[in-house]
Tab-separated table of C-alpha atoms and ligand atoms in Angstrom:
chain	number	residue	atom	x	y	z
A	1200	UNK	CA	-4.791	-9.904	-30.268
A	1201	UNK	CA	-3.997	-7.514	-28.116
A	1202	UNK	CA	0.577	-7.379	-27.031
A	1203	UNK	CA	-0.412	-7.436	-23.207
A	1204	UNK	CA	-2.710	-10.605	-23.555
A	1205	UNK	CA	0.205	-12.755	-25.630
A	1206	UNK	CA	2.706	-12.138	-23.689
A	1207	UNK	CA	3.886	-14.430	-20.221
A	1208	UNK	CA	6.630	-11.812	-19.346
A	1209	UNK	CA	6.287	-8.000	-19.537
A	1210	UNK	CA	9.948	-6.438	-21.013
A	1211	UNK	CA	11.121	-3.344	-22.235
A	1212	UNK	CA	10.328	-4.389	-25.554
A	1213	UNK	CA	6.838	-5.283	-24.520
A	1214	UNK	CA	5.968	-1.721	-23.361
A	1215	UNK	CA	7.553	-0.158	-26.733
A	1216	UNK	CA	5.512	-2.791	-28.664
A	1217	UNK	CA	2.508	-1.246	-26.886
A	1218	UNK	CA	3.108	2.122	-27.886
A	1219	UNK	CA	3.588	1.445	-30.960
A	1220	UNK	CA	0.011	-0.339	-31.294
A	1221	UNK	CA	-1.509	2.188	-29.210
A	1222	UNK	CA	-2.203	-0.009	-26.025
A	1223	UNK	CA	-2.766	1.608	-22.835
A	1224	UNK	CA	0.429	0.491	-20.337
A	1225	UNK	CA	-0.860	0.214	-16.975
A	1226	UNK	CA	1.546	0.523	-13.890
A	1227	UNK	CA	1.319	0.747	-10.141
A	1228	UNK	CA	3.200	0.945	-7.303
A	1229	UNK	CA	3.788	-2.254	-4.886
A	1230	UNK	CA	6.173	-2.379	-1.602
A	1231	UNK	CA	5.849	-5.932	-0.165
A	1232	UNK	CA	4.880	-10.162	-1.808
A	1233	UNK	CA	1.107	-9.603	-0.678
A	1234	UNK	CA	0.231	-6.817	-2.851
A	1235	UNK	CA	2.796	-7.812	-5.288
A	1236	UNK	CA	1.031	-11.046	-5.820
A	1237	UNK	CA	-2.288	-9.472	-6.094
A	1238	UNK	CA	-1.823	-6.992	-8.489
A	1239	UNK	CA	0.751	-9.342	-10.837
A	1240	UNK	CA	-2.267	-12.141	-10.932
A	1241	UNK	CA	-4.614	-9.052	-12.268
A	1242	UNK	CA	-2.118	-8.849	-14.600
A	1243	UNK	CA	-0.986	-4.990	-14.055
A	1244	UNK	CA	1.623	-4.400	-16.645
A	1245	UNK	CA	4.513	-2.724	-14.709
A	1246	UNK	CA	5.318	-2.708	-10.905
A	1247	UNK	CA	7.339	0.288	-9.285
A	1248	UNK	CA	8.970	-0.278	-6.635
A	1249	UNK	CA	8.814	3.419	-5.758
A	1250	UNK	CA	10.193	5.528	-3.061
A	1251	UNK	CA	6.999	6.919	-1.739
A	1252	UNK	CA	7.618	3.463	-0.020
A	1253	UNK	CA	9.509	5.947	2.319
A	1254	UNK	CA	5.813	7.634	2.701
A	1255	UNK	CA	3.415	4.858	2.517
A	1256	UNK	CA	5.668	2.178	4.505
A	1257	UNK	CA	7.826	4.431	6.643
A	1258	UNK	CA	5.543	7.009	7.184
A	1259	UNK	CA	8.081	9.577	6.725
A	1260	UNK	CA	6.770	13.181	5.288
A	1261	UNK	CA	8.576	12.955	1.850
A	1262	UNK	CA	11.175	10.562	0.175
A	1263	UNK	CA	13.965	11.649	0.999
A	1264	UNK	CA	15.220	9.314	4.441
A	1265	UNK	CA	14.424	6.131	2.005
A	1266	UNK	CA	17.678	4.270	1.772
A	1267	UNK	CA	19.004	1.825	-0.462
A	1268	UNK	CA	19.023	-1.153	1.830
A	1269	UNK	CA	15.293	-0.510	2.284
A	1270	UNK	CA	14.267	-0.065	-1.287
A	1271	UNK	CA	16.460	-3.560	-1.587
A	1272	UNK	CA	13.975	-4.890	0.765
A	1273	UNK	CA	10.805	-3.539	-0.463
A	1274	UNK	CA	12.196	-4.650	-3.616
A	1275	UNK	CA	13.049	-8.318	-3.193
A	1276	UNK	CA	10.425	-9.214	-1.269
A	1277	UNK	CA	8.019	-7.787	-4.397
A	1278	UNK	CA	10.356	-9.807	-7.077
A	1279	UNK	CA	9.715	-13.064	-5.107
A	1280	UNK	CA	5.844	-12.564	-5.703
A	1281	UNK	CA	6.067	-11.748	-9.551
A	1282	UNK	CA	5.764	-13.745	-12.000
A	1283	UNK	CA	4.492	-11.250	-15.116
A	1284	UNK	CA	4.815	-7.701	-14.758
A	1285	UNK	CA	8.159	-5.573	-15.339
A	1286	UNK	CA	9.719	-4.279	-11.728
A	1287	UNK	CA	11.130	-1.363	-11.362
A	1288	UNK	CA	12.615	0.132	-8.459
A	1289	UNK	CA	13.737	3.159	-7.397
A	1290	UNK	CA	16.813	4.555	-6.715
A	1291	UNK	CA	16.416	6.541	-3.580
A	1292	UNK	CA	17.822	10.088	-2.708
A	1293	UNK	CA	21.665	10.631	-2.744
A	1294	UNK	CA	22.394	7.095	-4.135
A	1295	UNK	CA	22.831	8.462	-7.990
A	1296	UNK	CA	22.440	12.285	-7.991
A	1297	UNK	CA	26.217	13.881	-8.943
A	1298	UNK	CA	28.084	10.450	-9.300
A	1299	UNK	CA	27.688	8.541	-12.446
A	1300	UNK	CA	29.608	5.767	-10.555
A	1301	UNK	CA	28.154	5.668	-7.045
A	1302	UNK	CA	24.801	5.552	-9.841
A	1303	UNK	CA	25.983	2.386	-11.231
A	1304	UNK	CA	27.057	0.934	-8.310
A	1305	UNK	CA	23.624	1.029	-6.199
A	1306	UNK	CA	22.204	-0.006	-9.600
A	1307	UNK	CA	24.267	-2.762	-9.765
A	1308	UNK	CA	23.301	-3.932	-5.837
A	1309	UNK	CA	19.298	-2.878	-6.524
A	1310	UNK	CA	19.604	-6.123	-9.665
A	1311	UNK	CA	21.402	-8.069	-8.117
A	1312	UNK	CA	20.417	-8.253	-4.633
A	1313	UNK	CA	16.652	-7.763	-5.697
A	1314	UNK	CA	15.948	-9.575	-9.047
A	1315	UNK	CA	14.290	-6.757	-10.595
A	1316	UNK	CA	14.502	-5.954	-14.292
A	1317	UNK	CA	14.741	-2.050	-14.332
A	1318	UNK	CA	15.842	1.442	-12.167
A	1319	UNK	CA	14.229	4.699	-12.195
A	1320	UNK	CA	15.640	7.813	-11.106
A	1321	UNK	CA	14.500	11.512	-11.000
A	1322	UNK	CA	15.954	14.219	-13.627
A	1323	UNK	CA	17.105	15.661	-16.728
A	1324	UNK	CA	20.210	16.797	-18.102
A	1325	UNK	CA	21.769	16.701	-14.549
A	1326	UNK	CA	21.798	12.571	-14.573
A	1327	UNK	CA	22.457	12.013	-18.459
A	1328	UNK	CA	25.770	10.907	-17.827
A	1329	UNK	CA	24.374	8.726	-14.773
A	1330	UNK	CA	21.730	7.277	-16.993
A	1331	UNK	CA	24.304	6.001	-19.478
A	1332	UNK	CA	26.413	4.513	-17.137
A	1333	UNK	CA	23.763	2.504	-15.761
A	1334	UNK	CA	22.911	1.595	-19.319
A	1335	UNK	CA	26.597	0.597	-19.828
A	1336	UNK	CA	25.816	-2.298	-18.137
A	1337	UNK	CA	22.904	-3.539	-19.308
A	1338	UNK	CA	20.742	-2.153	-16.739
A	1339	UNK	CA	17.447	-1.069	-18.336
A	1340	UNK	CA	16.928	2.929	-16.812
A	1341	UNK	CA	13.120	4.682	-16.967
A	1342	UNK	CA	13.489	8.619	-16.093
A	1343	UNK	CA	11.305	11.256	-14.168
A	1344	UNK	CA	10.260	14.669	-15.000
A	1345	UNK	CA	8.051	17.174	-14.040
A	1346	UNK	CA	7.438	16.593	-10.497
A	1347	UNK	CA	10.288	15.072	-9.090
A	1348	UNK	CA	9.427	14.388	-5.379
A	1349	UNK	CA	13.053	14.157	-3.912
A	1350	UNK	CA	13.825	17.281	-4.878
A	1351	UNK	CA	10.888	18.588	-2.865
A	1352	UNK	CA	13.246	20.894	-0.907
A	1353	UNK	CA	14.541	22.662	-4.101
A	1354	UNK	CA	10.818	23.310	-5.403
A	1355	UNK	CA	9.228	23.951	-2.061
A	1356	UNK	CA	5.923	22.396	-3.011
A	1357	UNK	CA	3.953	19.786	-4.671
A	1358	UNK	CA	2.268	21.648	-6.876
A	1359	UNK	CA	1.370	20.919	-10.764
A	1360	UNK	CA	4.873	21.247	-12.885
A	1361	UNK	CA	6.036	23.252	-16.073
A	1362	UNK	CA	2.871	25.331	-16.185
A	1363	UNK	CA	5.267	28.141	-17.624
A	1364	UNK	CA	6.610	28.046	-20.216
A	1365	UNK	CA	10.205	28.124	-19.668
A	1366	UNK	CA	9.398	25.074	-17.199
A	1367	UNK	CA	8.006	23.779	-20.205
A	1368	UNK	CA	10.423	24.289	-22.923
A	1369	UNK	CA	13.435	22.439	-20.291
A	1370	UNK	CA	10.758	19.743	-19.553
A	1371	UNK	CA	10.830	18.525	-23.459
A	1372	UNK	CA	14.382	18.905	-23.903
A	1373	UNK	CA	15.403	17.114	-20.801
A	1374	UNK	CA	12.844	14.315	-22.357
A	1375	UNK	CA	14.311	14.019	-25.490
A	1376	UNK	CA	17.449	13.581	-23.755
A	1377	UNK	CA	16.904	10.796	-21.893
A	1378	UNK	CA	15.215	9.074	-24.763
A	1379	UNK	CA	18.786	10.179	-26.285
A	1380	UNK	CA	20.645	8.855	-23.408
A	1381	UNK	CA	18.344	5.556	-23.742
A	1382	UNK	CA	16.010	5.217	-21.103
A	1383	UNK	CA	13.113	2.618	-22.127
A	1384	UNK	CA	10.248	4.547	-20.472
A	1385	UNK	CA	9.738	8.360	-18.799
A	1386	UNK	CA	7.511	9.203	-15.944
A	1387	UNK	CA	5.893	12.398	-16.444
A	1388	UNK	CA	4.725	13.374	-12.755
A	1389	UNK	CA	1.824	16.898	-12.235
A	1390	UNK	CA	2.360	18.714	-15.167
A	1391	UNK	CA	-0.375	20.261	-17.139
A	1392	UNK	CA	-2.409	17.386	-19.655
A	1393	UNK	CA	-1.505	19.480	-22.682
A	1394	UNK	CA	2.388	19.034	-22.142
A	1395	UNK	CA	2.604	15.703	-20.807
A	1396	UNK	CA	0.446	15.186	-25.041
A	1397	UNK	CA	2.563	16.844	-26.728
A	1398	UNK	CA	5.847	15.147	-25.059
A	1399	UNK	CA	4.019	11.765	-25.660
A	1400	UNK	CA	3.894	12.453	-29.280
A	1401	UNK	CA	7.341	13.497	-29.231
A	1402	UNK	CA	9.398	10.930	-28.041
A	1403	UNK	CA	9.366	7.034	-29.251
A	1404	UNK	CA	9.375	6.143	-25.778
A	1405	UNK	CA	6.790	5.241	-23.706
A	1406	UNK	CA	6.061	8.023	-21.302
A	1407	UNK	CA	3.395	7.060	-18.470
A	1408	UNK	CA	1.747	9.763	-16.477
A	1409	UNK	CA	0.554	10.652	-13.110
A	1410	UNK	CA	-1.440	13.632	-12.610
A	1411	UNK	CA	-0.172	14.228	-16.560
A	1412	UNK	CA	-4.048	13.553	-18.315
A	1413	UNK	CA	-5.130	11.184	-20.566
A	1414	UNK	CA	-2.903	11.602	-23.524
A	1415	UNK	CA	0.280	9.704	-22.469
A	1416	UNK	CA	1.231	6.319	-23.173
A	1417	UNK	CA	0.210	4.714	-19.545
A	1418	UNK	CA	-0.522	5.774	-16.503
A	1419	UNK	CA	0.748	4.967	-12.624
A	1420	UNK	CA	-0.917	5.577	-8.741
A	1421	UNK	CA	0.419	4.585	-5.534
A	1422	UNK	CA	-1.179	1.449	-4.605
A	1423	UNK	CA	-2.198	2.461	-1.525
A	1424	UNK	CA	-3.978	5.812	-2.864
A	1425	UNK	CA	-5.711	3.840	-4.942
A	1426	UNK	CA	-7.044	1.385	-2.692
A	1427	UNK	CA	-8.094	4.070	0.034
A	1428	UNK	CA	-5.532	3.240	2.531
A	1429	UNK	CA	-4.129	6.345	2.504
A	1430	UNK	CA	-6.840	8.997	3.430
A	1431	UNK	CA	-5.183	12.532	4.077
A	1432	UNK	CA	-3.902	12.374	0.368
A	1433	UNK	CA	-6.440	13.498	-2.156
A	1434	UNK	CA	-5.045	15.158	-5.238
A	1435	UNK	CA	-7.299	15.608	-8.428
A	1436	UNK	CA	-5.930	13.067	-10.526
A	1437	UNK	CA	-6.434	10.290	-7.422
A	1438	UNK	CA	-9.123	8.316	-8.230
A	1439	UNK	CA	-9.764	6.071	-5.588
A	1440	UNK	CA	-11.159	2.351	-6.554
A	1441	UNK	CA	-11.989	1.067	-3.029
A	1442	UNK	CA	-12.050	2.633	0.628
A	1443	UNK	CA	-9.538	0.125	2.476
A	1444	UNK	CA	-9.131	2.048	5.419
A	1445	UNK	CA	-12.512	2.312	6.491
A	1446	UNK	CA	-13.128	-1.779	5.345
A	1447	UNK	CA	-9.947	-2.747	7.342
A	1448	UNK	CA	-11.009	-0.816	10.208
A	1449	UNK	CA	-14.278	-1.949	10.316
A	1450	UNK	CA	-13.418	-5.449	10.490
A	1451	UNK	CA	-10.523	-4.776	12.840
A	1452	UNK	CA	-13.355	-3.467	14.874
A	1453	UNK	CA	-15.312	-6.516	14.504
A	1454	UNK	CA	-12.765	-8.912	15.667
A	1455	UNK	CA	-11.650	-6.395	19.034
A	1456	UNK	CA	-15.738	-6.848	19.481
A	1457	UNK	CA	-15.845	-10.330	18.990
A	1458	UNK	CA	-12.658	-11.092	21.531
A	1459	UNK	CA	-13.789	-8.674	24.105
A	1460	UNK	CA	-17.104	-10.332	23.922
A	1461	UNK	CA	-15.793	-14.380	23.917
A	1462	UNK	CA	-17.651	-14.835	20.552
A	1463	UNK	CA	-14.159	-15.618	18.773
A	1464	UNK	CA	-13.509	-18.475	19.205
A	1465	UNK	CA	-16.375	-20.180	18.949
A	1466	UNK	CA	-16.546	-24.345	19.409
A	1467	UNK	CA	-15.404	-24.790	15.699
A	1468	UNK	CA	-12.524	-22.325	15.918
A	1469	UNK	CA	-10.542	-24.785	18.713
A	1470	UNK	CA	-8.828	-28.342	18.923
B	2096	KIV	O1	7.752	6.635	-5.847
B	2096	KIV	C1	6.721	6.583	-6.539
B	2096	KIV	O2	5.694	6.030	-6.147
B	2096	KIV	C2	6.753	7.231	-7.848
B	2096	KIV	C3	5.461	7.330	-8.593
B	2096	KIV	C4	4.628	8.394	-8.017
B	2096	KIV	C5	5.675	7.520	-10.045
B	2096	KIV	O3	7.777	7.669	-8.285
């Protein structure tokens, strides 16, 4: 039988099992107990926690204004709902980047204020040291290369990643480093398919993609591009599953209808 349909509890190990075996990992992203509940009784295997919270919640234009105190937030409230999948949760912008310590500390407050079983963080050789700090104390760390959203500023756009191959060579080395430096899992974020293969094959660690093709380990969408919530986002490796926006519109429209027209309530909808 298949690791993901024996287990009760998604871990670490779980996911490295599944490599192993060859099984498919399959994460998304969840901000709040609603969805979280949903998409732990389908029985996704990982939840992020992710900053595009800062996007999808906040409706800011990139990550960066996140803060830690929100991502606690968006992060407790999704523990209480769980009850399978591995959470991991982001540590936003300027809580990690260029102090190993100030990393471990809002590590530290993300577990034990929120519950969750894992951090990510964006970066290569710059947050080695970070990484093992955070490891120091038993917090489990997943990394992120390729595109690395809060550094939008330094890159300038979102395009695809490591398409030369300088880009490239750095993107494999800083992978092998964190796998050195012990991270469990690696993101691998819009960087051509062939890479994002060949870095899968390369490391013993699970590496899930987004916009990174079919070859890696697992692969991870924003909940809410998924579901067609979000509608002015439409990159080529979205594929949406449902068109929420227009089915929650509709039937917000239905209900403004019914009220303005003293259908709702009806006899059977009063004391
Ligand atoms: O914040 C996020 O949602 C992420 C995923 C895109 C991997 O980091």
């Amino acid at each position: 039988m298949s690791v993901h349909k024996q287990v009760k509890r998604v871990t670490t190990h779980v996911l490295s099992e599944m490599k192993i075996r060859g099984e498919k990992i399959a994460m998304l992203t969840a901000y709040d107990y609603s969805f979280a509940r949903i998409i732990d009784e389908a029985e996704i295997d990982v939840i992020l926690v992710g900053d595009s919270a800062s996007n999808v919640m906040a409706g800011y234009d990139t990550t960066l204004p996140i803060t830690l105190d929100n991502m606690i937030y968006h992060a407790a409230s999704v523990v209480r709902a769980v009850k399978r999948a591995l959470v991991v949760v982001d540590l936003p912008f300027g809580t990690y980047q260029g102090n190993s310590k100030e990393a471990l500390s809002s590590s530290i407050r993300i577990m034990k204020e929120t519950g969750a079983h894992a951090v990510k963080l964006e970066g290569g050789s710059q947050v080695v040291e970070s990484v093992e700090r955070i490891l120091s104390a038993g917090i489990p760390v997943m990394g992120h290369l390729g595109l690395t959203p809060q550094a939008i500023h330094k890159f300038g756009t979102y395009v695809v990643r490591a398409k030369e191959e300088e880009e490239a060579r750095k993107l494999m080395e800083d992978a092998k480093l964190l796998e050195d430096a012990g991270c469990f899992a690696l993101v691998l974020e819009k960087i051509p398919a062939l890479l994002a293969g060949e870095v899968t094959s390369s490391v013993r660690i699970p590496v899930i993609g987004i916009g990174a093709g079919g070859k890696t380990d697992g692969q991870v969408l924003v909940l809410h591009d998924m579901l067609g919530i979000t509608q002015e986002f439409s990159p080529r490796f979205l594929r949406r599953y449902h068109n929420l926006h227009s089915e929650i519109k509709g039937a917000v429209q239905a209900y403004i209808s019914d009220v303005r027209s003293q259908d709702f309530p009806n006899d059977r909808e009063q004391y």
